[in-house]
């Protein structure tokens, strides 16, 4: 391509000196088409064309693109019978090539840049004499190809001179030429600006005037050595010096010196660039690098001195950081973890499977086993904090609280994920002790409370004789509080079963509507004192789900009783059973006071009460929604709520439809 462009004939008008050659070829071989073709990277362009209308064709379908790759003539007697060209558009369509003979043409440096070719629309043979004659024509064509006309040579010379002048005049660097005595010959506009000096003040004077005083003796000696010994063709000297302006101010500069030869004597070109700003930036960069190193050192000390396991992975899942806390906690070195195919080696397979199901239900889309289960929520900028059991290198197990967050760069592109794990062994021990205590106390209380409730019922029923009216009031209060204690004990025992994994579930595929109707019937007596009624509406058709009957009714009763407590007196609680794509949705809506914003994040926690005072008007243990959430999640479902203070509150759960 360089040799082709150097010929300066691409995309130029036709010239008789080339047309004379193609006419001779056309007559000599009695061919309808004769071409002199220049082949560049994308096309073949015809400098001379006889018998063809188009000025160029794409290279990828050209015959000449094959011919130019050879050092000898390229002949195709019948293109239609040649598998390389049978389906070529130039064979199947205009100009309907059947015969082709082409010979490559060389530039002065030997590069193949063009072809002289013959084309016929019928097959034909090509003898050795024909090839010899075509080679003679090719030598003629090469002579013309490599000879400028006087006009072309003059135009090229003028153009080069104009370009060089424009480059020198508008260059961003100071360009100074000096002779072999060290005297300035040219001084471009940028040099005038940089040194605050007019050309007449410096041209003909010593170059050493342009450098700081304490450099001048060394520069004068240096220039003399250059004049004597030279630098060498293609060699440049690059140095940093201090320049001096006409007003005496100094500045750091980069000086690049190269050698040239004019009329048999040496001369030199100097490119001078003010590097004051670069020096300042370099100094500032050094300061910033020192501060950055200090910050990184501090961060590393913080990361390695704490008792948290901090693990950072990039978007490809490669472990980039495994801090000292993680190494102490888990027994693996950072190098070992970087060779692991994934971090799954740290996790219990059963927990991973459970996580896949729970996360799929929570996000409403299938989550694949593997890295996705750890990063799905973080990728969507959702908080992700959950308990896991880590498996150390020695096989021992460790409960941790793992928080996973996504890391975004300054262009808001995802760059990786960081996981921070906290050892919660001690907390788990305390929780287990507390749960065992609560479970023991609850079990021990259940039997006497059952006896007390039975005894109060017998007394209220007259088993011990007629009871005075005032005594009946006291018995009624005692009976109601006994019921509250029984409910609290049952809720605590349910929570203990859930947390210990001992709550049994026996799912059966069944319609959901009858369970809702049973729950409403069981809640009517509770809702009567509040003068609240239930309005049930359901989509047509049975919504079949796999559910444990008793546990699911327990959830629905809890939602209905909560709505009845908070609905306005005489109000209606709306119960809606809807079919959604792939799941059934049950919603319970009341028009009570709503849920305060500050309480929303805690509503499914244990013992959560929006009003936790001893004088709150609504009773309850604060365990019902926590138990309901656990039951629904065991059914691979999702429970949540929507609330608008003073208008409405809607609790709902969604269960997968059974196949």
XYZ file of C-alpha atoms in Angstrom:
659
model
C 0.000 0.000 0.000
C 2.857 2.406 0.770
C 4.461 1.723 -2.606
C 1.102 2.085 -4.382
C 0.361 5.425 -2.721
C 3.901 6.577 -3.499
C 3.175 6.330 -7.234
C 0.646 9.200 -6.872
C -1.622 7.899 -9.655
C -4.553 6.412 -7.696
C -7.833 8.159 -8.581
C -6.177 10.369 -11.209
C -7.638 11.123 -14.684
C -6.850 8.823 -17.690
C -3.457 9.298 -19.317
C -2.542 8.594 -22.911
C 0.745 6.904 -21.912
C -1.188 4.140 -20.171
C -4.075 3.968 -22.673
C -1.437 3.409 -25.417
C -0.381 0.195 -23.653
C -3.922 -1.216 -23.216
C -4.750 -0.374 -26.892
C -1.665 -2.280 -27.982
C -2.663 -5.256 -25.826
C -6.226 -5.192 -27.154
C -5.041 -5.212 -30.773
C -2.235 -7.734 -30.223
C -4.472 -10.335 -28.564
C -7.797 -9.437 -30.252
C -9.488 -9.179 -26.845
C -12.639 -7.102 -26.171
C -11.350 -5.894 -22.760
C -7.859 -4.744 -21.753
C -7.148 -3.146 -18.370
C -4.345 -1.667 -16.324
C -5.500 -2.236 -12.748
C -4.206 -0.778 -9.454
C -5.152 -3.020 -6.485
C -5.524 -1.436 -3.033
C -6.870 -2.927 0.212
C -10.580 -2.729 -0.721
C -10.914 -2.464 -4.512
C -9.331 -2.735 -7.946
C -9.227 0.650 -9.710
C -8.643 0.892 -13.464
C -6.009 3.467 -14.454
C -6.648 2.503 -18.080
C -9.710 0.572 -19.308
C -10.792 -0.432 -22.795
C -14.056 -2.313 -23.315
C -15.318 -1.801 -19.699
C -17.570 0.985 -18.394
C -17.109 0.803 -14.604
C -14.048 2.577 -13.078
C -13.547 0.038 -10.261
C -14.871 -3.185 -8.677
C -14.534 -4.654 -5.146
C -11.276 -6.459 -4.467
C -13.004 -9.493 -2.916
C -14.553 -10.515 -6.265
C -11.711 -9.416 -8.553
C -9.493 -11.693 -10.652
C -6.613 -9.205 -10.363
C -6.512 -9.675 -6.575
C -5.355 -13.253 -7.351
C -2.943 -12.219 -10.094
C -1.177 -9.653 -7.888
C -0.192 -12.321 -5.364
C 2.042 -14.115 -7.899
C 5.385 -13.447 -9.582
C 4.201 -14.901 -12.912
C 1.217 -14.584 -15.271
C -2.171 -15.763 -13.970
C -4.288 -17.399 -16.708
C -7.885 -18.726 -16.435
C -8.864 -20.400 -19.765
C -12.545 -20.880 -18.734
C -13.763 -19.165 -15.552
C -17.116 -20.987 -15.623
C -15.280 -24.317 -15.332
C -12.913 -23.120 -12.605
C -14.301 -23.836 -9.065
C -12.581 -20.691 -7.727
C -14.560 -18.408 -10.055
C -17.629 -20.327 -11.281
C -19.974 -18.481 -8.876
C -18.205 -15.098 -9.142
C -20.629 -12.185 -9.834
C -18.318 -10.975 -12.632
C -18.694 -14.398 -14.298
C -22.435 -14.828 -13.718
C -23.174 -11.167 -14.551
C -21.573 -8.282 -16.454
C -18.964 -8.304 -17.898
C -19.500 -12.132 -18.118
C -15.840 -13.078 -17.813
C -14.899 -16.464 -19.276
C -11.209 -15.940 -20.145
C -8.687 -13.997 -18.025
C -4.929 -13.461 -18.349
C -3.164 -11.056 -15.981
C 0.433 -10.291 -15.081
C 1.525 -8.386 -11.941
C 3.339 -5.022 -12.206
C 5.997 -3.884 -9.719
C 6.894 -0.569 -8.158
C 10.547 0.539 -7.950
C 11.018 -1.198 -4.584
C 9.730 -4.513 -5.962
C 6.272 -4.352 -4.348
C 3.449 -5.788 -6.507
C 0.989 -2.899 -6.970
C -0.888 -3.374 -10.265
C -1.742 -5.767 -13.102
C -1.991 -5.652 -16.880
C -4.839 -7.976 -17.837
C -6.866 -9.292 -20.782
C -10.533 -10.382 -20.532
C -12.755 -12.222 -23.027
C -16.393 -13.283 -22.840
C -15.647 -16.705 -24.391
C -13.182 -19.394 -23.279
C -9.835 -19.380 -25.059
C -6.355 -20.862 -24.778
C -3.155 -18.892 -24.108
C 0.145 -20.163 -25.562
C 3.698 -19.702 -24.301
C 4.261 -17.107 -27.077
C 1.183 -15.225 -25.857
C 2.582 -15.234 -22.306
C 5.954 -13.935 -23.561
C 4.233 -11.127 -25.490
C 2.157 -10.184 -22.412
C 5.381 -10.091 -20.320
C 6.927 -7.629 -22.821
C 3.908 -5.364 -22.538
C 4.103 -5.637 -18.726
C 7.720 -4.368 -18.766
C 6.585 -1.368 -20.849
C 3.748 -0.760 -18.356
C 6.153 -0.947 -15.392
C 8.403 1.693 -16.997
C 5.485 4.085 -17.369
C 4.137 3.214 -13.927
C 7.354 4.252 -12.179
C 8.112 7.450 -14.121
C 6.673 10.804 -12.994
C 5.992 13.392 -15.619
C 7.850 16.651 -15.058
C 4.548 18.314 -14.177
C 3.704 15.599 -11.601
C 7.159 15.762 -10.050
C 6.915 19.552 -9.745
C 3.436 19.391 -8.225
C 4.490 16.727 -5.729
C 7.572 18.715 -4.754
C 5.521 21.885 -4.240
C 2.899 20.003 -2.247
C 5.540 18.447 0.010
C 7.171 21.820 0.533
C 3.810 23.429 1.387
C 2.958 20.623 3.797
C 6.339 20.846 5.486
C 5.990 24.623 5.803
C 2.488 24.240 7.291
C 3.739 21.652 9.758
C 6.628 23.827 10.877
C 4.489 26.993 11.034
C 1.681 25.396 13.045
C 3.580 22.830 15.092
C 2.881 22.751 18.819
C 6.619 22.438 19.519
C 9.361 24.990 19.007
C 11.356 23.902 15.914
C 14.835 25.362 15.508
C 17.433 24.447 12.889
C 21.143 25.177 13.435
C 24.156 24.802 11.208
C 27.368 22.939 11.961
C 28.718 26.016 13.773
C 25.827 26.099 16.204
C 24.193 29.162 14.591
C 20.403 29.375 14.317
C 19.048 29.166 10.752
C 15.259 28.898 11.256
C 13.024 29.795 14.184
C 9.344 28.797 13.844
C 6.368 30.730 15.377
C 6.085 28.419 18.375
C 9.793 28.982 19.119
C 9.180 32.741 18.953
C 6.311 32.422 21.438
C 8.147 30.035 23.767
C 11.363 32.096 23.978
C 9.604 35.510 23.686
C 12.044 36.333 20.908
C 11.691 37.656 17.312
C 13.455 35.767 14.474
C 15.725 38.752 13.697
C 16.925 38.677 17.328
C 18.164 35.087 17.155
C 18.668 33.915 13.527
C 22.381 33.971 12.794
C 23.187 33.967 16.504
C 24.371 31.124 18.723
C 21.893 28.479 19.818
C 23.452 28.618 23.295
C 21.657 31.968 23.919
C 18.428 29.989 24.264
C 19.557 27.905 27.237
C 20.118 28.905 30.865
C 23.494 30.546 31.565
C 25.048 27.695 33.507
C 24.268 25.320 30.560
C 25.760 27.503 27.799
C 29.402 26.379 27.938
C 28.365 22.726 27.932
C 25.903 23.283 25.042
C 28.548 25.107 22.937
C 30.998 22.237 23.453
C 28.273 19.718 22.726
C 27.276 21.357 19.417
C 30.934 21.392 18.285
C 31.173 17.660 19.002
C 27.979 17.053 17.031
C 29.309 19.052 14.081
C 32.525 17.011 14.141
C 31.169 13.508 14.794
C 27.496 13.763 13.818
C 24.602 11.804 15.312
C 23.831 9.314 12.589
C 20.887 8.872 10.253
C 17.648 7.938 12.009
C 19.139 8.611 15.460
C 17.706 11.211 17.840
C 19.138 12.641 21.048
C 16.591 13.315 23.778
C 17.554 15.452 26.774
C 16.028 17.653 29.431
C 17.504 21.159 29.788
C 16.536 24.588 31.119
C 15.625 27.152 28.448
C 15.890 30.900 28.947
C 13.557 33.538 27.473
C 14.619 36.959 26.289
C 13.357 38.467 29.566
C 15.667 36.177 31.559
C 12.985 33.790 32.909
C 13.862 30.102 32.876
C 11.741 27.012 32.218
C 12.370 23.254 32.101
C 12.321 21.914 28.549
C 12.606 18.670 26.648
C 15.073 18.887 23.721
C 15.116 16.380 20.847
C 18.001 16.778 18.342
C 18.234 15.006 14.971
C 20.748 15.300 12.144
C 20.176 16.248 8.490
C 22.444 16.903 5.501
C 22.119 20.002 3.294
C 24.454 20.496 0.320
C 26.976 18.081 1.758
C 27.208 19.608 5.230
C 25.681 18.688 8.524
C 22.822 20.619 10.081
C 20.632 19.854 13.047
C 16.973 20.196 13.972
C 15.980 20.820 17.571
C 12.438 20.292 18.888
C 11.907 22.129 22.173
C 8.885 21.584 24.409
C 8.119 23.452 27.631
C 7.588 20.747 30.297
C 6.780 23.073 33.215
C 3.173 21.850 33.393
C 4.318 18.255 33.014
C 6.815 18.708 35.852
C 4.116 20.199 38.070
C 1.767 17.345 37.194
C 4.512 14.809 37.870
C 5.200 16.375 41.281
C 1.483 16.448 42.052
C 1.185 12.838 40.905
C 4.015 11.853 43.244
C 2.218 13.529 46.144
C -1.052 11.862 45.209
C 0.680 8.493 44.884
C 2.198 8.899 48.342
C -1.202 9.780 49.800
C -2.803 6.895 47.914
C -0.154 4.495 49.201
C -0.768 5.709 52.757
C -4.538 5.318 52.323
C -4.161 1.842 50.821
C -1.797 0.849 53.604
C -4.309 2.077 56.194
C -7.156 0.274 54.458
C -5.110 -2.913 54.257
C -4.259 -2.665 57.949
C -7.952 -2.199 58.806
C -8.997 -5.069 56.538
C -6.421 -7.461 57.979
C -6.715 -6.525 61.644
C -10.461 -7.033 62.102
C -12.213 -10.318 62.806
C -14.446 -10.202 59.736
C -13.871 -12.370 56.682
C -13.821 -10.006 53.701
C -13.831 -11.597 50.254
C -13.828 -9.633 46.982
C -14.496 -11.271 43.608
C -14.556 -9.670 40.169
C -17.438 -9.997 37.689
C -15.886 -13.235 36.361
C -16.018 -14.863 39.804
C -12.246 -14.733 40.410
C -11.189 -14.138 44.024
C -9.242 -10.859 44.098
C -9.017 -10.377 47.875
C -9.223 -12.847 50.760
C -8.218 -10.846 53.827
C -6.304 -12.061 56.887
C -9.557 -12.280 58.840
C -10.940 -14.707 56.261
C -7.728 -16.752 56.359
C -7.855 -16.964 60.155
C -11.570 -17.774 60.162
C -11.567 -20.414 57.410
C -8.033 -21.827 57.333
C -7.471 -21.209 53.590
C -4.727 -18.934 52.282
C -5.466 -16.236 49.731
C -3.429 -18.132 47.132
C -5.499 -21.293 47.705
C -8.785 -19.428 47.272
C -7.612 -17.803 44.062
C -7.157 -21.258 42.573
C -10.627 -22.450 43.636
C -13.081 -22.638 40.737
C -15.671 -21.026 43.005
C -16.415 -20.194 46.628
C -18.968 -23.009 46.842
C -16.346 -25.121 48.666
C -17.087 -23.008 51.754
C -20.806 -23.849 51.811
C -23.076 -26.695 52.899
C -24.757 -28.190 49.774
C -28.106 -28.503 51.592
C -28.047 -24.795 52.458
C -27.211 -23.942 48.847
C -30.220 -25.898 47.584
C -32.522 -24.244 50.125
C -31.139 -20.827 49.147
C -31.944 -21.449 45.461
C -35.605 -22.205 46.244
C -36.027 -19.339 48.726
C -34.360 -16.768 46.468
C -36.342 -17.876 43.404
C -39.561 -17.366 45.364
C -38.397 -14.018 46.755
C -37.292 -12.547 43.411
C -40.102 -14.116 41.393
C -37.766 -15.710 38.835
C -35.744 -18.918 38.688
C -32.243 -18.626 40.170
C -29.648 -21.089 38.904
C -27.420 -22.967 41.369
C -23.928 -21.525 41.537
C -22.573 -18.002 41.878
C -25.909 -16.423 40.889
C -27.492 -17.373 44.218
C -24.959 -15.168 46.033
C -25.017 -12.106 43.766
C -28.582 -11.973 42.359
C -29.858 -9.485 44.952
C -26.669 -7.424 45.080
C -26.682 -7.110 41.270
C -30.156 -5.536 41.557
C -28.862 -3.183 44.312
C -30.971 -4.978 46.940
C -29.668 -5.530 50.493
C -28.545 -9.124 50.983
C -27.716 -10.280 54.516
C -28.281 -13.901 55.467
C -26.978 -16.625 57.746
C -24.816 -19.436 56.356
C -22.795 -22.321 57.681
C -19.189 -22.019 56.478
C -17.087 -25.177 56.197
C -13.478 -24.579 57.204
C -10.493 -26.192 55.529
C -10.282 -28.724 58.387
C -13.947 -29.691 57.865
C -15.310 -27.973 60.983
C -18.428 -25.827 60.669
C -18.918 -22.195 61.544
C -22.169 -20.156 61.544
C -21.706 -16.727 59.939
C -23.780 -13.703 59.014
C -22.857 -12.904 55.401
C -23.539 -9.526 53.804
C -23.032 -9.295 50.011
C -22.814 -5.985 48.134
C -22.080 -5.063 44.526
C -19.162 -2.763 43.701
C -19.727 -0.151 40.961
C -17.011 1.941 39.323
C -17.086 5.711 38.660
C -18.905 5.091 35.354
C -21.602 3.073 37.163
C -20.382 -0.176 35.615
C -20.401 -3.332 37.744
C -16.837 -4.266 38.707
C -17.312 -7.013 41.306
C -18.856 -8.156 44.580
C -17.690 -7.993 48.188
C -18.832 -10.373 50.898
C -18.327 -9.616 54.603
C -18.839 -12.578 56.942
C -19.133 -12.270 60.724
C -18.604 -15.208 63.074
C -21.881 -15.584 65.009
C -20.943 -18.697 66.980
C -21.321 -16.953 70.352
C -24.557 -15.314 69.312
C -25.898 -18.683 68.191
C -24.945 -20.219 71.533
C -26.799 -17.475 73.388
C -29.810 -17.831 71.086
C -29.848 -21.593 71.590
C -29.676 -21.143 75.362
C -32.491 -18.605 75.219
C -34.582 -20.795 72.913
C -34.031 -23.850 75.106
C -35.060 -21.831 78.152
C -38.159 -20.461 76.422
C -39.055 -23.878 75.043
C -38.644 -25.528 78.447
C -40.651 -22.868 80.227
C -43.358 -22.927 77.557
C -43.704 -26.703 77.738
C -43.791 -26.562 81.509
C -46.426 -23.819 81.465
C -48.696 -25.521 78.948
C -49.921 -28.277 81.330
C -50.799 -26.040 84.319
C -52.348 -23.444 81.998
C -54.551 -26.139 80.473
C -55.657 -27.154 83.970
C -56.289 -23.547 84.983
C -58.314 -22.885 81.826
C -60.357 -26.049 82.423
C -60.985 -25.143 86.047
C -62.077 -21.632 85.174
C -64.440 -23.061 82.586
C -65.993 -25.421 85.152
C -66.423 -22.607 87.663
C -68.009 -20.345 85.058
C -70.345 -23.222 84.084
C -71.626 -23.609 87.685
C -69.831 -26.826 88.569
C -69.160 -25.450 92.060
C -72.551 -23.868 92.496
C -74.006 -20.582 91.452
C -71.439 -17.821 91.045
C -72.229 -14.218 92.018
C -72.355 -11.717 89.181
C -69.241 -9.843 90.345
C -67.379 -13.125 90.626
C -68.417 -14.083 87.076
C -66.878 -10.851 85.797
C -63.620 -11.727 87.504
C -63.750 -15.305 86.141
C -64.351 -13.959 82.638
C -61.287 -11.687 82.920
C -59.210 -14.590 84.218
C -60.435 -16.873 81.389
C -59.592 -14.317 78.677
C -56.103 -13.746 80.066
C -55.651 -17.490 80.330
C -56.524 -17.718 76.603
C -53.917 -15.041 75.873
C -51.262 -16.984 77.762
C -52.162 -20.209 75.927
C -51.885 -18.433 72.566
C -48.524 -16.936 73.558
C -47.229 -20.341 74.666
C -48.420 -21.970 71.425
C -46.813 -19.196 69.329
C -43.514 -19.495 71.209
C -43.523 -23.262 70.699
C -44.231 -22.787 66.990
C -41.312 -20.372 66.679
C -39.068 -22.856 68.472
C -40.160 -25.638 66.100
C -39.516 -23.475 63.058
C -36.058 -22.377 64.177
C -35.024 -25.896 65.173
C -36.413 -27.342 61.927
C -38.836 -29.608 63.825
C -42.101 -28.157 62.499
C -43.625 -30.884 60.367
C -45.265 -30.085 57.052
C -47.443 -32.542 55.139
C -48.285 -30.786 51.876
C -51.263 -32.089 49.896
C -52.383 -30.829 46.490
C -55.791 -29.250 47.122
C -57.910 -26.230 46.162
C -57.066 -23.064 48.095
C -60.607 -21.634 48.286
C -62.007 -24.171 50.832
C -59.064 -23.440 53.162
C -59.856 -19.719 53.007
C -63.529 -20.420 53.754
C -62.563 -22.578 56.773
C -60.280 -19.838 58.078
C -63.048 -17.214 57.759
C -65.497 -19.469 59.634
C -62.917 -20.003 62.395
C -62.333 -16.231 62.716
C -65.979 -15.100 62.861
C -66.211 -15.495 66.649
C -62.994 -13.468 67.084
C -64.221 -10.704 64.748
C -67.705 -10.393 66.287
C -66.695 -8.147 69.248
C -65.095 -5.774 66.711
C -68.329 -5.780 64.595
C -66.216 -6.624 61.526
C -67.383 -8.772 58.594
C -65.458 -10.522 55.821
C -66.091 -10.111 52.071
C -64.619 -13.075 50.140
C -64.273 -13.009 46.364
C -62.378 -15.502 44.198
C -61.432 -15.941 40.566
C -63.356 -18.599 38.686
C -61.886 -22.079 38.768
C -60.021 -23.992 41.414
C -56.598 -22.663 42.366
C -54.711 -25.831 43.253
C -51.720 -25.589 45.588
C -49.509 -28.047 47.476
C -50.161 -27.069 51.099
C -50.198 -28.354 54.657
C -53.860 -27.758 55.566
C -53.469 -26.872 59.250
C -50.439 -24.646 58.815
C -51.880 -22.712 55.868
C -55.189 -22.166 57.735
C -53.069 -20.915 60.667
C -51.505 -18.267 58.374
C -54.864 -17.186 56.909
C -56.487 -16.978 60.361
C -53.589 -14.824 61.560
C -54.006 -12.393 58.641
C -57.812 -12.296 59.098
C -57.631 -11.735 62.871
C -55.032 -8.964 62.469
C -57.238 -7.242 59.876
C -60.311 -7.597 62.158
C -58.410 -6.022 65.083
C -57.315 -2.985 63.101
C -60.385 -2.466 60.876
C -62.738 0.322 61.972
C -65.791 -0.881 63.983
C -68.514 -2.075 61.629
C -66.012 -2.222 58.781
C -65.494 -4.871 56.107
C -62.301 -6.865 55.607
C -61.807 -7.657 51.895
C -60.486 -11.137 51.117
C -59.445 -11.697 47.495
C -58.219 -14.927 45.918
C -56.635 -14.288 42.505
C -54.918 -16.341 39.824
C -51.578 -14.913 38.673
C -49.183 -16.402 36.089
C -47.758 -19.484 37.807
C -49.093 -18.794 41.302
C -52.166 -18.089 43.456
C -52.415 -14.844 45.425
C -54.503 -14.343 48.581
C -54.867 -10.782 49.880
C -56.516 -9.527 53.088
C -57.279 -5.793 53.190
C -58.531 -3.634 56.031
C -59.239 0.108 56.085
C -57.726 0.839 59.476
C -54.926 3.185 60.555
C -52.202 1.539 58.459
C -48.611 0.690 59.397
C -46.175 3.493 60.350
C -43.200 3.913 58.023
C -40.675 3.450 60.836
C -42.143 0.017 61.650
C -42.293 -1.445 58.131
C -38.793 -2.944 58.129
C -39.472 -4.860 61.413
C -43.003 -6.091 60.856
C -42.036 -9.735 60.210
C -39.570 -9.897 63.110
C -40.269 -11.767 66.338
C -42.227 -9.877 69.024
C -42.665 -6.930 66.659
C -45.375 -4.470 67.752
C -46.014 -1.063 66.219
C -47.263 -0.046 69.682
C -45.130 -1.900 72.238
C -46.465 -0.088 75.317
C -48.229 -1.831 78.174
C -51.342 0.244 77.462
C -51.684 -0.583 73.764
C -55.334 -1.025 72.734
C -54.735 -4.070 70.507
C -53.539 -7.342 71.954
C -51.218 -9.877 70.388
C -47.907 -11.629 70.909
C -46.043 -10.089 68.003
C -45.161 -13.588 66.765
C -47.977 -14.286 64.321
C -46.491 -12.604 61.255
C -43.033 -14.054 61.969
C -44.577 -17.556 62.111
C -46.701 -16.867 59.022
C -43.657 -15.768 57.019
C -41.770 -18.943 57.959
C -44.747 -21.152 57.016
C -45.269 -19.453 53.647
C -41.565 -19.669 52.808
C -41.593 -23.383 53.677
C -44.343 -23.645 51.040
C -41.906 -21.963 48.545
C -44.093 -18.864 48.583
C -43.780 -15.183 49.393
C -45.580 -12.973 51.915
C -45.571 -9.173 51.987
C -47.799 -6.154 52.545
C -48.825 -2.763 51.170
C -49.979 0.034 53.445
C -51.218 3.609 53.131
C -51.580 5.252 56.536
C -55.180 6.148 57.348
C -56.485 4.494 54.149
C -55.778 0.782 53.843
C -53.435 -2.076 54.661
C -53.176 -5.153 52.443
C -51.327 -8.294 53.528
C -50.896 -10.947 50.865
C -49.113 -14.203 50.169
C -48.370 -15.984 46.901
C -48.042 -19.759 46.461
C -46.922 -21.653 43.362
C -49.794 -23.325 41.532
C -49.638 -27.111 41.618
C -49.134 -28.875 38.284
